[in-house]
Amino acid sequence: MREICVRNPRSGARDYRFRTPSEAELHALCARLRAGQRGWGAAPLSQRLATLRQWRAELQARRESIVEALCADTGRRFISQVEFDSVLAAALRWEQAAPRILAHAPRNSQSLPSVRIETALHPYPLVASITPWNLPLLLALLDALPALVAGCAVMVKPSEVTPRFIEPLRQSIRAVPRLAEVLEVVAGDGETGAALISRADAVCFTGSLRTGRKIAAAAAGRLIPAFLELGGKDPLIIGARADMQRAVNAALRGALLNSGQACQAIERIYIEEAAADEFCERLAAAARAVTLSYPDPAQGQLGPLIWEGQARILEAHIADARARGAAILCGGEIEHLGGGLWLRPTLLARANHEMLAMREESFGPLLPIMACRNLAHAAELAADSQYGLSAAVIAGSADEALAVARLLPAGAVSIGDAALTTMVHDAEKHAFGHSGLGAARMGEAGLLRFLRRQALLVQRGDPLPLAAFDESGAAAAF
């Protein structure tokens, strides 16, 4: 049991405290969830969906208090509202899609036609979901929602950096007693997360590669599935024949939404040499026009850096790029405003792969740009990364962009735009490289991964006698 003091991203003050659960408390919570799951998993899907509809109404009724808590956690207001609405949309999407996804019609075996194959779906009893600080509510529930639909009980452990939203969220859960039996959100730190893995039947994690490796090893030691979405270093490739204003608009939003604090943000740009100067000039002009949401969180486009540790990483990436010859077109300095940490859009021209900013996850409004000989060269450079979460290509035509996209080792590629994966949640994709592990969290797999399939093999004919396998070969073929 530990007390943790939490920093306010706007004021810099340590103005919130919480106590982590003891081992005994965590054990009791998990035992309670397991007990509740037995009835939850056995109940008809329609009953689970009805309970989740009731919870959706309770969430809506508490929208203001949850959004206010998110604003205090992250220092941004509009994105917090978008985040809340995205959760409601995800809940509705699973409610509508689940009956179709979970329908399994019996079929006859092709190997043995007298056998009918039926499928029974068995949920993992207890899922642990360990989530990050950049989109606290959405990522706390993105995996929890389909797991609940599947019939699992879920324990969510959000980041200790952004814990304020937990209490109003728990109030919405407690307002639906049936849901409260199978869903818990607990404030805790890394030790809490590790303790959860030792008690769960499956684990979901969204966060850094470093922590993801530890979780993967712990899950492997227990032989339980781990569904991991880890770091990204998403590239945007721009062809010389592309509409430059379109490319600028997509790059700016893709790199700066949520102040670049997103694993699927654009973190590096490769552009054909013939268009590099024009693009850099246009992008720099647009980036300089971006305003900070300071001092009023209801104004401006760029919020503060949520976690102070990220500011140190960004400073290191900028200093390294400077030392290696990058030209800083705008931004470049961490600003201290009202106690918060801010970085204006920072563009690095003349970037190369020796720079940290081109190879390691920056997770902020920092965008290095590298000129390339042609699109094939750009694709080769974009693929030279340990990460493969997503990517983007903008070229002279969709066909030209698609040809490049198929060369990229990335789970999803936005064509003619950037970072579409932040808005399109029904396209199934896998992380490539070190960006993740396990079944896809989007599309139908996002639900089916929480269910183990049991084959029920119904023999409608006579069982084969042992004589059918007589070594003499005289038995009739089957």
Coordinates of C-alpha atoms in Angstrom, one line a residue:
M1 CA 0.0 0.0 0.0
R2 CA 1.5 3.3 -1.1
E3 CA 0.4 6.9 -1.4
I4 CA 1.0 8.6 -4.7
C5 CA 1.1 12.4 -5.3
V6 CA -0.1 13.4 -8.8
R7 CA 1.1 16.4 -10.8
N8 CA -1.3 18.7 -12.4
P9 CA -0.2 19.2 -16.1
R10 CA -1.3 22.8 -16.2
S11 CA -0.2 24.2 -12.8
G12 CA 2.6 21.8 -12.1
A13 CA 1.3 21.4 -8.6
R14 CA 1.1 18.0 -6.8
D15 CA -2.6 18.6 -6.1
Y16 CA -4.0 15.0 -6.0
R17 CA -3.3 12.0 -3.9
F18 CA -4.4 8.4 -4.0
R19 CA -3.6 5.2 -2.2
T20 CA -2.7 2.0 -4.1
P21 CA -4.6 -1.1 -3.0
S22 CA -2.9 -3.6 -0.7
E23 CA -2.2 -7.1 -1.8
A24 CA -5.2 -8.3 0.3
E25 CA -7.5 -5.7 -1.1
L26 CA -6.4 -6.5 -4.7
H27 CA -6.9 -10.2 -4.0
A28 CA -10.4 -9.6 -2.6
L29 CA -11.4 -7.4 -5.6
C30 CA -10.2 -10.1 -8.1
A31 CA -12.0 -12.8 -6.2
R32 CA -15.2 -10.8 -6.2
L33 CA -14.9 -10.2 -10.0
R34 CA -14.3 -13.9 -10.6
A35 CA -17.4 -14.8 -8.6
G36 CA -19.5 -12.3 -10.6
Q37 CA -18.2 -13.5 -13.9
R38 CA -19.6 -17.0 -13.5
G39 CA -23.2 -15.7 -13.9
W40 CA -22.2 -13.0 -16.3
G41 CA -20.5 -15.3 -18.7
A42 CA -23.3 -17.8 -18.5
A43 CA -26.0 -15.2 -19.2
P44 CA -27.4 -14.8 -22.7
L45 CA -25.7 -12.1 -24.8
S46 CA -28.9 -10.1 -24.8
Q47 CA -28.7 -9.7 -21.0
R48 CA -25.1 -8.5 -21.1
L49 CA -25.9 -6.0 -23.8
A50 CA -28.9 -4.7 -21.9
T51 CA -26.7 -4.1 -18.8
L52 CA -24.1 -2.3 -21.0
R53 CA -26.9 -0.1 -22.5
Q54 CA -27.9 0.8 -18.9
W55 CA -24.3 1.7 -18.2
R56 CA -24.1 3.8 -21.3
A57 CA -27.0 5.9 -20.0
E58 CA -25.3 6.2 -16.6
L59 CA -22.1 7.4 -18.3
Q60 CA -24.0 10.0 -20.3
A61 CA -25.6 11.3 -17.2
R62 CA -22.1 11.8 -15.7
R63 CA -20.5 13.3 -18.8
E64 CA -19.8 16.7 -17.2
S65 CA -18.0 15.3 -14.1
I66 CA -16.0 12.7 -16.1
V67 CA -14.9 15.3 -18.7
E68 CA -13.9 17.8 -15.9
A69 CA -11.8 15.1 -14.3
L70 CA -10.2 14.2 -17.6
C71 CA -9.4 17.9 -18.2
A72 CA -7.7 18.1 -14.8
D73 CA -5.8 14.9 -15.6
T74 CA -4.6 15.9 -19.1
G75 CA -4.9 19.7 -19.3
R76 CA -7.1 19.6 -22.4
R77 CA -10.8 20.2 -22.7
F78 CA -12.1 19.5 -26.2
I79 CA -10.1 16.3 -26.7
S80 CA -11.5 15.1 -23.4
Q81 CA -15.0 15.7 -24.7
V82 CA -14.1 13.8 -27.9
E83 CA -12.6 11.0 -25.8
F84 CA -15.8 10.7 -23.8
D85 CA -18.0 10.6 -26.9
S86 CA -15.7 8.0 -28.5
V87 CA -16.3 5.7 -25.6
L88 CA -20.1 5.9 -26.0
A89 CA -19.7 5.3 -29.7
A90 CA -17.5 2.3 -29.1
A91 CA -20.1 0.9 -26.6
L92 CA -22.9 1.3 -29.2
R93 CA -20.8 -0.2 -32.0
W94 CA -20.1 -3.4 -30.0
E95 CA -23.8 -3.6 -29.0
Q96 CA -24.8 -3.5 -32.6
A97 CA -22.1 -5.8 -34.0
A98 CA -21.8 -8.5 -31.2
P99 CA -24.9 -10.6 -32.2
R100 CA -23.6 -11.0 -35.7
I101 CA -20.0 -11.6 -34.7
L102 CA -20.8 -14.2 -32.1
A103 CA -23.3 -16.2 -34.2
H104 CA -21.8 -19.6 -35.1
A105 CA -23.9 -21.8 -37.3
P106 CA -23.2 -25.6 -37.1
R107 CA -21.5 -27.2 -40.2
N108 CA -20.6 -30.6 -41.4
S109 CA -16.9 -31.6 -41.2
Q110 CA -15.2 -31.9 -44.6
S111 CA -12.9 -34.5 -43.1
L112 CA -15.6 -36.7 -41.8
P113 CA -19.0 -35.7 -43.3
S114 CA -21.0 -37.7 -40.7
V115 CA -19.7 -35.3 -38.0
R116 CA -21.5 -32.0 -37.3
I117 CA -19.2 -29.3 -35.9
E118 CA -20.7 -26.9 -33.4
T119 CA -18.8 -24.1 -31.6
A120 CA -19.1 -23.1 -28.0
L121 CA -17.4 -19.8 -27.0
H122 CA -15.8 -19.6 -23.5
P123 CA -14.7 -16.2 -22.2
Y124 CA -11.5 -15.8 -20.2
P125 CA -12.8 -15.4 -16.6
L126 CA -10.7 -12.3 -15.6
V127 CA -9.0 -9.9 -17.9
A128 CA -6.5 -7.4 -16.6
S129 CA -6.3 -4.2 -18.6
I130 CA -3.4 -1.9 -17.9
T131 CA -3.7 1.5 -19.7
P132 CA -1.7 4.7 -20.3
W133 CA -2.0 8.4 -19.6
N134 CA -2.4 10.0 -23.0
L135 CA -6.1 9.1 -23.6
P136 CA -7.0 7.9 -20.1
L137 CA -10.7 7.1 -20.4
L138 CA -10.8 5.8 -24.0
L139 CA -7.9 3.5 -23.5
A140 CA -9.2 2.3 -20.1
L141 CA -12.4 1.1 -21.8
L142 CA -11.3 0.3 -25.4
D143 CA -10.5 -3.3 -24.5
A144 CA -12.8 -3.5 -21.4
L145 CA -15.9 -3.0 -23.5
P146 CA -15.5 -6.0 -25.9
A147 CA -14.2 -8.1 -23.0
L148 CA -17.4 -7.4 -21.1
V149 CA -19.5 -8.2 -24.1
A150 CA -17.7 -11.5 -24.5
G151 CA -18.6 -12.4 -20.9
C152 CA -15.3 -11.7 -19.1
A153 CA -14.9 -9.9 -15.9
V154 CA -12.4 -7.0 -16.2
M155 CA -10.1 -5.2 -13.9
V156 CA -8.7 -1.9 -15.3
K157 CA -5.6 -0.3 -13.9
P158 CA -5.1 3.2 -15.5
S159 CA -1.9 5.1 -15.4
E160 CA -0.9 6.7 -12.1
V161 CA -0.2 9.9 -14.1
T162 CA -3.9 10.5 -14.8
P163 CA -6.0 8.9 -12.0
R164 CA -8.6 11.7 -11.4
F165 CA -11.2 10.4 -13.8
I166 CA -11.3 7.0 -12.0
E167 CA -13.7 8.0 -9.2
P168 CA -16.5 9.5 -11.4
L169 CA -16.1 6.5 -13.7
R170 CA -16.5 4.2 -10.8
Q171 CA -19.7 6.0 -9.8
S172 CA -21.2 5.2 -13.1
I173 CA -20.3 1.6 -12.7
R174 CA -21.7 1.4 -9.2
A175 CA -25.0 2.8 -10.5
V176 CA -25.4 -0.5 -12.4
P177 CA -25.1 -3.2 -9.8
R178 CA -24.9 -6.1 -12.2
L179 CA -22.0 -4.4 -14.0
A180 CA -20.3 -3.6 -10.8
E181 CA -20.0 -7.4 -10.1
V182 CA -17.7 -7.8 -13.1
L183 CA -16.0 -4.5 -13.8
E184 CA -13.6 -2.7 -11.5
V185 CA -11.3 0.3 -12.1
V186 CA -8.5 0.6 -9.6
A187 CA -6.0 3.4 -9.1
G188 CA -2.4 2.0 -8.9
D189 CA 1.1 2.1 -10.2
G190 CA 3.4 -0.4 -11.8
E191 CA 3.5 -2.7 -8.8
T192 CA -0.3 -2.8 -8.9
G193 CA -0.2 -3.8 -12.6
A194 CA 2.3 -6.5 -12.0
A195 CA 0.2 -7.9 -9.2
L196 CA -2.8 -7.9 -11.5
I197 CA -1.0 -10.0 -14.1
S198 CA -0.3 -12.6 -11.5
R199 CA -4.1 -13.0 -10.9
A200 CA -5.6 -12.6 -14.4
D201 CA -6.4 -15.1 -17.1
A202 CA -5.5 -12.7 -19.9
V203 CA -3.9 -9.3 -20.0
C204 CA -4.3 -6.2 -22.2
F205 CA -1.6 -3.5 -22.2
T206 CA -1.2 -0.3 -24.0
G207 CA 2.0 1.6 -23.4
S208 CA 5.7 1.7 -23.9
L209 CA 7.9 -1.0 -25.5
R210 CA 10.0 -1.3 -22.4
T211 CA 7.1 -2.0 -20.1
G212 CA 5.4 -4.2 -22.7
R213 CA 8.4 -6.5 -22.8
K214 CA 8.1 -7.1 -19.0
I215 CA 4.4 -7.8 -19.3
A216 CA 4.9 -10.2 -22.2
A217 CA 7.5 -12.1 -20.1
A218 CA 5.3 -12.2 -17.1
A219 CA 2.3 -13.4 -19.1
A220 CA 4.4 -16.0 -20.9
G221 CA 5.6 -17.3 -17.5
R222 CA 2.0 -17.9 -16.6
L223 CA 1.0 -19.2 -20.0
I224 CA -1.8 -16.6 -20.4
P225 CA -2.4 -14.5 -23.5
A226 CA -1.1 -11.0 -23.7
F227 CA -2.6 -8.5 -26.1
L228 CA -0.1 -5.6 -26.4
E229 CA -0.2 -2.3 -28.2
L230 CA 3.2 -0.7 -27.8
G231 CA 5.1 2.2 -29.2
G232 CA 5.0 3.6 -32.6
K233 CA 7.1 5.8 -34.9
D234 CA 4.6 6.3 -37.6
P235 CA 6.0 7.6 -40.9
L236 CA 4.2 9.8 -43.5
I237 CA 5.5 9.4 -47.1
I238 CA 4.8 12.3 -49.5
G239 CA 5.3 12.1 -53.2
A240 CA 6.3 15.0 -55.3
R241 CA 3.1 14.9 -57.3
A242 CA 0.9 15.1 -54.2
D243 CA -1.3 18.0 -53.4
M244 CA 1.0 19.9 -51.1
Q245 CA -1.7 21.7 -49.2
R246 CA -3.5 18.4 -48.6
A247 CA -0.2 16.9 -47.3
V248 CA 0.3 19.9 -45.0
N249 CA -3.2 19.6 -43.5
A250 CA -2.9 15.9 -43.0
A251 CA 0.6 16.1 -41.5
L252 CA -0.2 18.8 -39.1
R253 CA -3.3 17.1 -37.7
G254 CA -1.6 13.7 -37.7
A255 CA 1.4 15.0 -35.8
L256 CA -0.2 17.5 -33.4
L257 CA -3.6 16.1 -32.4
N258 CA -3.5 15.7 -28.6
S259 CA -0.2 17.5 -28.7
G260 CA 1.4 14.5 -30.5
Q261 CA 0.8 12.4 -27.4
A262 CA -0.6 9.4 -29.2
C263 CA 1.0 6.1 -30.3
Q264 CA -0.4 6.5 -33.8
A265 CA 0.7 10.1 -34.3
I266 CA 2.9 10.9 -37.3
E267 CA 6.4 11.1 -35.9
R268 CA 8.6 11.3 -39.1
I269 CA 8.1 12.5 -42.7
Y270 CA 9.8 11.3 -45.8
I271 CA 9.3 13.5 -48.9
E272 CA 10.6 13.4 -52.4
E273 CA 13.4 15.9 -52.9
A274 CA 11.6 17.8 -55.7
A275 CA 8.8 18.9 -53.3
A276 CA 10.8 19.1 -50.0
D277 CA 11.4 22.8 -50.0
E278 CA 7.9 23.8 -50.8
F279 CA 6.4 21.4 -48.3
C280 CA 8.7 22.5 -45.5
E281 CA 7.9 26.1 -46.1
R282 CA 4.2 25.5 -46.1
L283 CA 4.2 23.2 -43.1
A284 CA 6.4 25.6 -41.1
A285 CA 4.0 28.5 -41.8
A286 CA 1.0 26.4 -40.7
A287 CA 2.8 25.1 -37.6
R288 CA 3.7 28.7 -36.5
A289 CA 0.0 29.6 -36.7
V290 CA -0.9 26.8 -34.2
T291 CA -1.9 28.3 -30.8
L292 CA -1.5 27.0 -27.3
S293 CA -4.5 26.4 -25.2
Y294 CA -3.0 28.7 -22.5
P295 CA -4.1 30.2 -20.3
D296 CA -7.7 29.1 -21.1
P297 CA -8.0 25.4 -21.7
A298 CA -11.1 26.1 -23.8
Q299 CA -9.0 28.0 -26.3
G300 CA -6.2 27.1 -28.7
Q301 CA -5.1 23.9 -30.4
L302 CA -2.1 22.6 -28.5
G303 CA -2.4 21.4 -24.9
P304 CA 0.4 20.9 -22.3
L305 CA 2.7 17.9 -22.0
I306 CA 0.8 15.6 -19.7
W307 CA 3.8 13.7 -18.2
E308 CA 6.9 15.7 -17.1
G309 CA 9.1 12.7 -18.1
Q310 CA 8.0 13.1 -21.7
A311 CA 9.3 16.7 -21.7
R312 CA 12.8 15.4 -20.8
I313 CA 12.6 12.8 -23.7
L314 CA 11.6 15.6 -26.1
E315 CA 14.4 17.8 -25.0
A316 CA 16.9 15.0 -25.5
H317 CA 15.6 14.3 -29.0
I318 CA 15.8 18.0 -30.0
A319 CA 19.3 18.5 -28.6
D320 CA 20.5 15.3 -30.4
A321 CA 19.0 16.5 -33.7
R322 CA 20.6 19.9 -33.3
A323 CA 24.0 18.3 -32.6
R324 CA 23.6 16.1 -35.7
G325 CA 22.9 19.0 -38.1
A326 CA 19.1 19.3 -38.1
A327 CA 17.6 22.7 -39.0
I328 CA 14.8 23.8 -36.5
L329 CA 12.2 25.5 -38.6
C330 CA 10.0 26.4 -35.6
G331 CA 9.6 25.6 -32.0
G332 CA 12.4 23.7 -30.3
E333 CA 12.2 24.8 -26.7
I334 CA 10.2 23.5 -23.7
E335 CA 8.3 26.4 -22.3
H336 CA 7.2 26.8 -18.6
L337 CA 3.8 28.5 -18.5
G338 CA 1.8 28.7 -15.3
G339 CA 3.7 25.7 -14.0
G340 CA 2.9 23.5 -17.0
L341 CA 5.3 22.2 -19.7
W342 CA 4.6 23.2 -23.3
L343 CA 6.2 22.6 -26.6
R344 CA 5.1 24.5 -29.6
P345 CA 5.1 22.6 -32.9
T346 CA 8.7 21.7 -33.6
L347 CA 9.8 20.9 -37.2
L348 CA 13.3 19.4 -37.9
A349 CA 14.5 19.7 -41.5
R350 CA 17.5 17.9 -42.8
A351 CA 16.7 14.9 -40.5
N352 CA 18.5 11.6 -40.9
H353 CA 18.4 8.2 -39.4
E354 CA 21.3 8.8 -37.0
M355 CA 19.0 11.1 -35.0
L356 CA 17.0 9.9 -32.0
A357 CA 14.0 11.8 -33.3
M358 CA 13.9 9.6 -36.3
R359 CA 14.4 6.3 -34.5
E360 CA 12.9 6.5 -31.0
E361 CA 9.3 7.4 -30.0
S362 CA 9.1 11.1 -29.2
F363 CA 5.4 11.2 -28.2
G364 CA 5.0 15.0 -28.6
P365 CA 4.6 17.8 -31.1
L366 CA 8.0 17.1 -32.7
L367 CA 8.3 16.3 -36.4
P368 CA 11.5 15.5 -38.3
I369 CA 11.5 15.7 -42.1
M370 CA 13.8 13.9 -44.4
A371 CA 14.1 14.4 -48.2
C372 CA 14.4 11.2 -50.3
R373 CA 15.4 10.5 -53.9
N374 CA 12.1 8.9 -54.8
L375 CA 9.1 7.0 -53.3
A376 CA 10.9 3.7 -53.3
H377 CA 13.7 5.2 -51.3
A378 CA 11.2 6.7 -48.9
A379 CA 9.5 3.3 -48.4
E380 CA 12.9 1.7 -47.7
L381 CA 13.7 4.3 -45.1
A382 CA 10.2 4.2 -43.5
A383 CA 10.6 0.4 -43.2
D384 CA 13.9 0.8 -41.4
S385 CA 12.4 0.9 -37.9
Q386 CA 11.7 -1.5 -35.0
Y387 CA 8.2 -0.1 -34.9
G388 CA 5.3 -1.0 -37.3
L389 CA 2.1 0.3 -35.7
S390 CA 0.8 2.4 -38.6
A391 CA 1.9 4.7 -41.5
A392 CA 0.5 7.1 -44.1
V393 CA 1.2 7.8 -47.8
I394 CA 0.1 10.9 -49.8
A395 CA 1.0 10.7 -53.5
G396 CA -0.2 11.9 -56.9
S397 CA -3.0 9.4 -56.9
A398 CA -4.5 6.8 -54.7
D399 CA -3.1 4.0 -56.9
E400 CA 0.4 5.5 -56.5
A401 CA 0.0 5.7 -52.8
L402 CA -1.4 2.2 -52.5
A403 CA 1.6 0.8 -54.3
V404 CA 3.9 2.4 -51.7
A405 CA 1.7 1.4 -48.8
R406 CA 2.0 -2.3 -49.7
L407 CA 5.7 -2.1 -49.2
L408 CA 5.4 -0.9 -45.6
P409 CA 5.6 -3.2 -42.6
A410 CA 2.8 -1.4 -40.7
G411 CA -0.5 -2.6 -39.3
A412 CA -2.5 0.1 -41.0
V413 CA -1.7 2.6 -43.7
S414 CA -3.7 5.8 -44.3
I415 CA -3.9 6.7 -47.9
G416 CA -4.4 10.3 -48.9
D417 CA -4.5 11.3 -45.3
A418 CA -2.7 10.7 -42.0
A419 CA -3.5 8.9 -38.7
L420 CA -6.9 7.7 -39.8
T421 CA -6.5 4.8 -37.3
T422 CA -7.3 7.3 -34.5
M423 CA -10.8 7.7 -36.0
V424 CA -11.5 4.3 -37.8
H425 CA -11.9 1.6 -35.1
D426 CA -13.6 -1.1 -37.2
A427 CA -10.7 -2.0 -39.5
E428 CA -8.9 -5.1 -38.2
K429 CA -5.1 -4.7 -38.2
H430 CA -2.0 -6.2 -36.5
A431 CA 1.0 -4.4 -35.1
F432 CA 4.2 -5.2 -37.0
G433 CA 7.7 -5.3 -35.5
H434 CA 7.9 -4.3 -31.8
S435 CA 4.7 -2.3 -31.9
G436 CA 2.6 -5.0 -30.4
L437 CA 1.7 -8.6 -29.9
G438 CA -1.4 -10.8 -30.0
A439 CA -4.7 -10.6 -31.8
A440 CA -6.0 -7.3 -33.3
R441 CA -7.9 -5.0 -30.9
M442 CA -9.9 -3.5 -33.8
G443 CA -12.5 -5.1 -36.0
E444 CA -14.2 -8.3 -35.1
A445 CA -11.0 -9.7 -33.6
G446 CA -11.3 -7.1 -30.9
L447 CA -14.2 -9.1 -29.5
L448 CA -13.3 -12.7 -30.5
R449 CA -9.9 -12.6 -28.9
F450 CA -11.5 -12.7 -25.4
L451 CA -13.2 -16.0 -26.2
R452 CA -11.7 -19.5 -26.5
R453 CA -13.4 -21.7 -29.1
Q454 CA -14.5 -25.1 -28.1
A455 CA -15.3 -27.5 -30.9
L456 CA -18.3 -29.8 -30.2
L457 CA -18.0 -32.8 -32.6
V458 CA -21.4 -34.5 -33.0
Q459 CA -21.2 -37.9 -34.6
R460 CA -24.5 -38.5 -36.5
G461 CA -23.4 -41.8 -38.0
D462 CA -22.0 -45.0 -36.5
P463 CA -18.6 -44.8 -34.8
L464 CA -15.8 -46.3 -36.8
P465 CA -14.7 -49.7 -35.5
L466 CA -11.1 -50.5 -34.9
A467 CA -11.3 -52.9 -37.9
A468 CA -11.4 -49.8 -40.1
F469 CA -7.7 -49.4 -39.3
D470 CA -6.6 -53.0 -39.8
E471 CA -3.0 -53.2 -41.0
S472 CA -4.1 -55.6 -43.8
G473 CA -5.6 -52.7 -45.6
A474 CA -8.7 -54.8 -46.4
A475 CA -11.0 -52.4 -44.5
A476 CA -13.2 -50.0 -46.5
A477 CA -11.9 -46.5 -46.9
F478 CA -13.5 -43.7 -45.0

